[in-house]
PDB file of C-alpha atoms in Angstrom:
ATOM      1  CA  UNK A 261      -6.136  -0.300 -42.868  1.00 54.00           C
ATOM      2  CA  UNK A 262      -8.911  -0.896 -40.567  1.00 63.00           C
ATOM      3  CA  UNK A 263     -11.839   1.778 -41.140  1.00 69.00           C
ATOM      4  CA  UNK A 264     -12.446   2.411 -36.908  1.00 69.00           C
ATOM      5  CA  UNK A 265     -14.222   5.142 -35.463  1.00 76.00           C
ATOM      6  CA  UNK A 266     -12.065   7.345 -33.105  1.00 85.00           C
ATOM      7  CA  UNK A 267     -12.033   6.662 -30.030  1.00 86.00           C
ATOM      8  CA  UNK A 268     -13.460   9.255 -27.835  1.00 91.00           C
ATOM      9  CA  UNK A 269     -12.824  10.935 -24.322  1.00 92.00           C
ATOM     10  CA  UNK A 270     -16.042   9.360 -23.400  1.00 90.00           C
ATOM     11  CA  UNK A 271     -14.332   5.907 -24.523  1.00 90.00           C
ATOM     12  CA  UNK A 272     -11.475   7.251 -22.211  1.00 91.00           C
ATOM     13  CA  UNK A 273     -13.591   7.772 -19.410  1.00 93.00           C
ATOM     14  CA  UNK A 274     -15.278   4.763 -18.758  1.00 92.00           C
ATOM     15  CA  UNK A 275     -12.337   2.742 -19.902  1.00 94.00           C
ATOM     16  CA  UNK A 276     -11.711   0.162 -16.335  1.00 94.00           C
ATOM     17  CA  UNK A 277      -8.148   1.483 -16.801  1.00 94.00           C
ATOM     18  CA  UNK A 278      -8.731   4.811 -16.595  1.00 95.00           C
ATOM     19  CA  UNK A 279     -11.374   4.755 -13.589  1.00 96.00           C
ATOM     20  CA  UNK A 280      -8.196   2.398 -11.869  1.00 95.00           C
ATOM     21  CA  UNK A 281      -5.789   5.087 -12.017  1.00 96.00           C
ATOM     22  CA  UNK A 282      -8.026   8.107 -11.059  1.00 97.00           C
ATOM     23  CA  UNK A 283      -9.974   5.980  -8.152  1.00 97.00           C
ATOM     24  CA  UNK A 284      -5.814   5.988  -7.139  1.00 96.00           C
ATOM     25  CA  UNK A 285      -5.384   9.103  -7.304  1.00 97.00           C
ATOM     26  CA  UNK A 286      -8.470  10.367  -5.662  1.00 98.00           C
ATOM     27  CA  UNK A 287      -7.811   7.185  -2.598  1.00 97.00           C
ATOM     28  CA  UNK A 288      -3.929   9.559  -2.254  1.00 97.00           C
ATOM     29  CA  UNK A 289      -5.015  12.320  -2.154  1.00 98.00           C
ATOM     30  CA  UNK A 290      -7.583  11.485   0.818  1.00 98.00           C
ATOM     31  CA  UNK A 291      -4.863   9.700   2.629  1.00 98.00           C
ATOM     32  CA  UNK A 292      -2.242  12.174   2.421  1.00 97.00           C
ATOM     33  CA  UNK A 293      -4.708  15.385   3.458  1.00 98.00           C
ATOM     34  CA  UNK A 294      -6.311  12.723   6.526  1.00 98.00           C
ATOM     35  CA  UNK A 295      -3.194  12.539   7.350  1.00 97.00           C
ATOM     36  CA  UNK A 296      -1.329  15.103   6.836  1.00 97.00           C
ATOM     37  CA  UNK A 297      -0.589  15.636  10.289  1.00 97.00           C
ATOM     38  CA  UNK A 298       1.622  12.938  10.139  1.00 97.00           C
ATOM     39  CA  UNK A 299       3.785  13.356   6.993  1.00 95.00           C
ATOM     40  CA  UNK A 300       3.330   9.749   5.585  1.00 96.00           C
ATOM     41  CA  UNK A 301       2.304   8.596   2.448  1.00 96.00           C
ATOM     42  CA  UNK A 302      -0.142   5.445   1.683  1.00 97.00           C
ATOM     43  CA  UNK A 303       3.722   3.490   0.906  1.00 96.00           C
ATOM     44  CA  UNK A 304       5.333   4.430   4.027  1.00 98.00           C
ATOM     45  CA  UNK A 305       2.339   3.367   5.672  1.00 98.00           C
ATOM     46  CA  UNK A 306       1.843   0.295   4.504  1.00 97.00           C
ATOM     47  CA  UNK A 307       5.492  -0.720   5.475  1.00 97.00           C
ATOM     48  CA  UNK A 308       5.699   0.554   8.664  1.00 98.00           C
ATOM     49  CA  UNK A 309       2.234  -1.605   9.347  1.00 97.00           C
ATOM     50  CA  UNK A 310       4.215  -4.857   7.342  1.00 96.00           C
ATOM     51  CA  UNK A 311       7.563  -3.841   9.265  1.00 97.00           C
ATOM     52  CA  UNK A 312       6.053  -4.177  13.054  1.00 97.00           C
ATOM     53  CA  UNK A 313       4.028  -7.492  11.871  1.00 95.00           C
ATOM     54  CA  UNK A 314       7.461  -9.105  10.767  1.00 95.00           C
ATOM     55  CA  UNK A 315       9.974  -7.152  13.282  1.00 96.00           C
ATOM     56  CA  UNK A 316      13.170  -8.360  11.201  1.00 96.00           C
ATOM     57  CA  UNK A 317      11.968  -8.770   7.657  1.00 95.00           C
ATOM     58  CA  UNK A 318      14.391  -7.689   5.041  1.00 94.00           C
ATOM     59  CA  UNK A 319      13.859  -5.022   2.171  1.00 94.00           C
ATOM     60  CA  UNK A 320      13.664  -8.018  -0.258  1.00 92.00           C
ATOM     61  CA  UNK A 321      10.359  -9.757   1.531  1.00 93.00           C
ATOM     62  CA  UNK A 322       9.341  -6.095   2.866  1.00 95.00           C
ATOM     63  CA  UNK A 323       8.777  -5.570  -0.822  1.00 93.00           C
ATOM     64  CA  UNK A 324       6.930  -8.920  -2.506  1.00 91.00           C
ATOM     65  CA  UNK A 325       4.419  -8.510   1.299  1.00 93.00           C
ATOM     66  CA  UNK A 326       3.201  -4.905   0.713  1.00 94.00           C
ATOM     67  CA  UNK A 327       3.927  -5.653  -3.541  1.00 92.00           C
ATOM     68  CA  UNK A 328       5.767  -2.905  -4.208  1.00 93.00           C
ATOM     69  CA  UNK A 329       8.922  -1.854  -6.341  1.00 92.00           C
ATOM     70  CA  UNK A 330      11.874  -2.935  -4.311  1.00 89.00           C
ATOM     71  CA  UNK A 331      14.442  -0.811  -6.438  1.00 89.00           C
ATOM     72  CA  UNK A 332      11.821   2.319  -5.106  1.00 91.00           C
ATOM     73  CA  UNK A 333      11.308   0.524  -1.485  1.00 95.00           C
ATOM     74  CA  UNK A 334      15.114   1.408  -1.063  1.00 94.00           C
ATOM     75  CA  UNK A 335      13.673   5.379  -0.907  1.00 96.00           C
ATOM     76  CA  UNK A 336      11.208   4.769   1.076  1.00 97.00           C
ATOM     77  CA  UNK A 337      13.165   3.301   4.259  1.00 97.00           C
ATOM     78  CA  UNK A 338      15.789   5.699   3.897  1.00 97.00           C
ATOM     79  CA  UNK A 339      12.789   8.201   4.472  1.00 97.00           C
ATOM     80  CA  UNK A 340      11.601   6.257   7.404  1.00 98.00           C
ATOM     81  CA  UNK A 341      14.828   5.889   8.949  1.00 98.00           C
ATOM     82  CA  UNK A 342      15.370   9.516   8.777  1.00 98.00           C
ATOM     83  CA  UNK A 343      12.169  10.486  10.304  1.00 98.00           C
ATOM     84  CA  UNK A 344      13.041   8.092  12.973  1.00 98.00           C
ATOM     85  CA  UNK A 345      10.132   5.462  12.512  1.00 98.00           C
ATOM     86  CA  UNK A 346      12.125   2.555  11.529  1.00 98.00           C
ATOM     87  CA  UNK A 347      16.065   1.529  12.476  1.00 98.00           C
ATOM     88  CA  UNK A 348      18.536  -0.880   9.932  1.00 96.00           C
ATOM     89  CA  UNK A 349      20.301  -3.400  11.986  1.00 96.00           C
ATOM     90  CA  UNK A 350      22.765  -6.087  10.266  1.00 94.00           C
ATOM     91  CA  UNK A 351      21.906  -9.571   9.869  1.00 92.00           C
ATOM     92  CA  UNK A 352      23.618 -12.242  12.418  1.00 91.00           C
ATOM     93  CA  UNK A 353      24.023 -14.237   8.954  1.00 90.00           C
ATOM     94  CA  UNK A 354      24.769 -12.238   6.688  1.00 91.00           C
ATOM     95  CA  UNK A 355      26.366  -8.356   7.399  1.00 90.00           C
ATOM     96  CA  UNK A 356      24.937  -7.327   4.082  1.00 91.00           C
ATOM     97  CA  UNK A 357      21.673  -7.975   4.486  1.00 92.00           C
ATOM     98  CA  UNK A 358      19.315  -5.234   6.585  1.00 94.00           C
ATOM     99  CA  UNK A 359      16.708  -5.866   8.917  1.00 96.00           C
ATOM    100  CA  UNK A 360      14.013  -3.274   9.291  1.00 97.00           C
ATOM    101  CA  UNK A 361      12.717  -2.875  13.256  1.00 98.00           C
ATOM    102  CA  UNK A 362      10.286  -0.190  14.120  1.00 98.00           C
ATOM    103  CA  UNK A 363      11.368   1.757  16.467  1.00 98.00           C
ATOM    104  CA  UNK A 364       9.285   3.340  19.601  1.00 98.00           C
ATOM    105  CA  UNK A 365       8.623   6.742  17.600  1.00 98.00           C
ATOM    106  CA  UNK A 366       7.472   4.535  14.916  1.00 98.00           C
ATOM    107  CA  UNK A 367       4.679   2.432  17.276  1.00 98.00           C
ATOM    108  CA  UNK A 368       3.640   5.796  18.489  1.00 98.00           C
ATOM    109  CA  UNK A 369       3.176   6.750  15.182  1.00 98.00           C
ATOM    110  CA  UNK A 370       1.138   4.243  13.936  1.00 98.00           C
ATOM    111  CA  UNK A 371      -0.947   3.910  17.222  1.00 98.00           C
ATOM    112  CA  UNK A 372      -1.794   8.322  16.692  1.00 98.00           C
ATOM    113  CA  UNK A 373      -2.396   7.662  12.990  1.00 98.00           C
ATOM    114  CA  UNK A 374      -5.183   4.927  12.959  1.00 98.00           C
ATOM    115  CA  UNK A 375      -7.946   7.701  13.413  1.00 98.00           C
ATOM    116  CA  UNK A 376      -6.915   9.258  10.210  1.00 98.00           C
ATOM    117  CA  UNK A 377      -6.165   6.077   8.562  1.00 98.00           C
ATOM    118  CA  UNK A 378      -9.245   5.113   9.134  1.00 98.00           C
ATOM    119  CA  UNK A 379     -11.525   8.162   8.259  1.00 98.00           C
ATOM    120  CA  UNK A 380      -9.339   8.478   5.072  1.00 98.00           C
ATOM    121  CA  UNK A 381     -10.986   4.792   3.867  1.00 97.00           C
ATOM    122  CA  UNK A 382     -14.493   5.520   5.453  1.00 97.00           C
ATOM    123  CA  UNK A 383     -14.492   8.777   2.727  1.00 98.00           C
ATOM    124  CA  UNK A 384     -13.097   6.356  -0.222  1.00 97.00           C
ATOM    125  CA  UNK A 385     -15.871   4.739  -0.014  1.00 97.00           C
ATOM    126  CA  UNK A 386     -19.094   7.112   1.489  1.00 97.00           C
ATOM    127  CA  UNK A 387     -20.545   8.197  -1.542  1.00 97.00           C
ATOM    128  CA  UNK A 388     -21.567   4.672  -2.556  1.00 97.00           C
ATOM    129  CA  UNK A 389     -24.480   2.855  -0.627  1.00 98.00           C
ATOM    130  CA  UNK A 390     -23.547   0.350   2.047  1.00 97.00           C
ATOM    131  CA  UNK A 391     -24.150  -2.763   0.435  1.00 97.00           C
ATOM    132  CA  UNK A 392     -22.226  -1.277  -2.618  1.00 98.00           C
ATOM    133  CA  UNK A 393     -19.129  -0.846  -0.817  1.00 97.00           C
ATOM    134  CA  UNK A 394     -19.149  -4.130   0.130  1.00 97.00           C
ATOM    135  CA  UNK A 395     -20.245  -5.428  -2.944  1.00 97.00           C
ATOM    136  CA  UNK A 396     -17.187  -3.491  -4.474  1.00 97.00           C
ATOM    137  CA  UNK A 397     -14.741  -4.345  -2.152  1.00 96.00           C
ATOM    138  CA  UNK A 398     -15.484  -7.856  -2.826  1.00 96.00           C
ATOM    139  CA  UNK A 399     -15.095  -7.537  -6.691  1.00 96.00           C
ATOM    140  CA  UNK A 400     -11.799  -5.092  -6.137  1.00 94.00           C
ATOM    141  CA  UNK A 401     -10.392  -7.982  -4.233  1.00 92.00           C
ATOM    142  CA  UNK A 402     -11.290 -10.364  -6.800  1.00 94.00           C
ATOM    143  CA  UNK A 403      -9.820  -8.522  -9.266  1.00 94.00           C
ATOM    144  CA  UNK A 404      -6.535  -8.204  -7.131  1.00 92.00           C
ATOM    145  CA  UNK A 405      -6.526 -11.163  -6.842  1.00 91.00           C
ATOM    146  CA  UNK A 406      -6.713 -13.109 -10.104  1.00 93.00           C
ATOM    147  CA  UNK A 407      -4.558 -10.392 -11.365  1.00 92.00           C
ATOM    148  CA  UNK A 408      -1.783 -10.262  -9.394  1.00 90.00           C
ATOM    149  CA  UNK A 409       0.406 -12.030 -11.457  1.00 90.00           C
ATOM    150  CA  UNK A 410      -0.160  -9.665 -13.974  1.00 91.00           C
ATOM    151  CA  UNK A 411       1.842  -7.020 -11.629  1.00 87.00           C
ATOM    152  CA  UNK A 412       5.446  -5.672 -11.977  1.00 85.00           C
ATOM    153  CA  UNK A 413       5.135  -6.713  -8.218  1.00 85.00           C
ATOM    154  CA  UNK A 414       3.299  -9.582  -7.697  1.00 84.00           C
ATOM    155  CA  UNK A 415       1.848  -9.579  -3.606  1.00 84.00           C
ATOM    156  CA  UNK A 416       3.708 -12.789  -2.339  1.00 79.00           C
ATOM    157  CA  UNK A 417       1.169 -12.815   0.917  1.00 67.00           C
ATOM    158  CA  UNK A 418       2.736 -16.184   1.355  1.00 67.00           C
ATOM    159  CA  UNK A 419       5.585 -13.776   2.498  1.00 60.00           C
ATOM    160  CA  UNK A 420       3.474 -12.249   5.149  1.00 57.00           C
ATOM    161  CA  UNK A 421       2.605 -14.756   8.068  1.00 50.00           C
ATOM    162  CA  UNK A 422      -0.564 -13.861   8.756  1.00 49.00           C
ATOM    163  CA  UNK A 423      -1.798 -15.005   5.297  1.00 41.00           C
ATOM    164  CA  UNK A 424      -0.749 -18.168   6.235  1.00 39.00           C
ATOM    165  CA  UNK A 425      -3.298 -19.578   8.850  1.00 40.00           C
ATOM    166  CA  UNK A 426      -0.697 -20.952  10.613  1.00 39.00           C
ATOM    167  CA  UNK A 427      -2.704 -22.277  14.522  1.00 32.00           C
ATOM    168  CA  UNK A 428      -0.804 -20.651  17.515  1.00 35.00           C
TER     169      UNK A 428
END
């Protein structure tokens, strides 16, 4: 047997692991009281924003362009769709498949919650000095990045047009 100290809480602490996971917590719980006028989580947000980009995109590519679960994405438009942000229409194709729209409640939605959305990432981020925002954002997106395919979700942003520098 290996003779190894114990690890410590302070070990804990400073582990990047640990500082992931409560910098996520800390980023929801901002988001949800900012906007908690609105009844929307981070999730729902982030689908309703990938759903009016790609009017028509299926639960399938809604999941690999906002990389998340698609087994729990399933919960997540039914929630939508209740509240009346998003509607389910068949595919010409295929009558199995659904196609996510947003609906006008949902544009309304998303055009009243920017304000919040927006002061919710401006306090993520204001206790650390200008340039070390940026500086973090840039090594947060780096890290993303060259991680990604270490996700249960990999983000396919080939999936999302707008990744794709396509000229128009």
């Amino acid at each position: 047997m290996q003779n190894r100290p114990d690890i410590t809480m302070d070990a804990v602490y400073t582990a990047p692991g640990y500082l992931f996971r409560r910098m996520q917590q800390i980023a929801v719980a901002i988001f949800i009281e900012e906007c908690r006028d609105f009844d929307l989580t981070p999730v729902q947000y982030a689908a309703l924003i990938a759903i009016r980009t790609h009017p028509g995109i299926d639960a399938t590519r809604l999941s690999a362009v906002i990389a998340f679960d698609r087994s729990t994405l399933g919960s997540v438009i039914e929630r939508l769709e209740a509240k009346g942000y998003i509607e389910r229409k068949p595919a010409p194709e295929d009558k199995r498949v659904k196609l996510l729209y947003l609906t006008k409640a949902g544009s309304s939605l998303l055009r009243d919650i920017m304000p919040a959305v927006d002061r919710a990432q401006v306090r993520m981020l204001q206790p650390l000095k200008p340039a070390d925002r940026k500086t973090l954002l840039v090594l947060l997106a780096q890290l993303v990045d060259l991680n990604n395919e270490a996700s249960r979700v990999p983000l396919r942003a080939e999936d999302a047009l707008e990744h794709l520098g396509k000229v128009g």
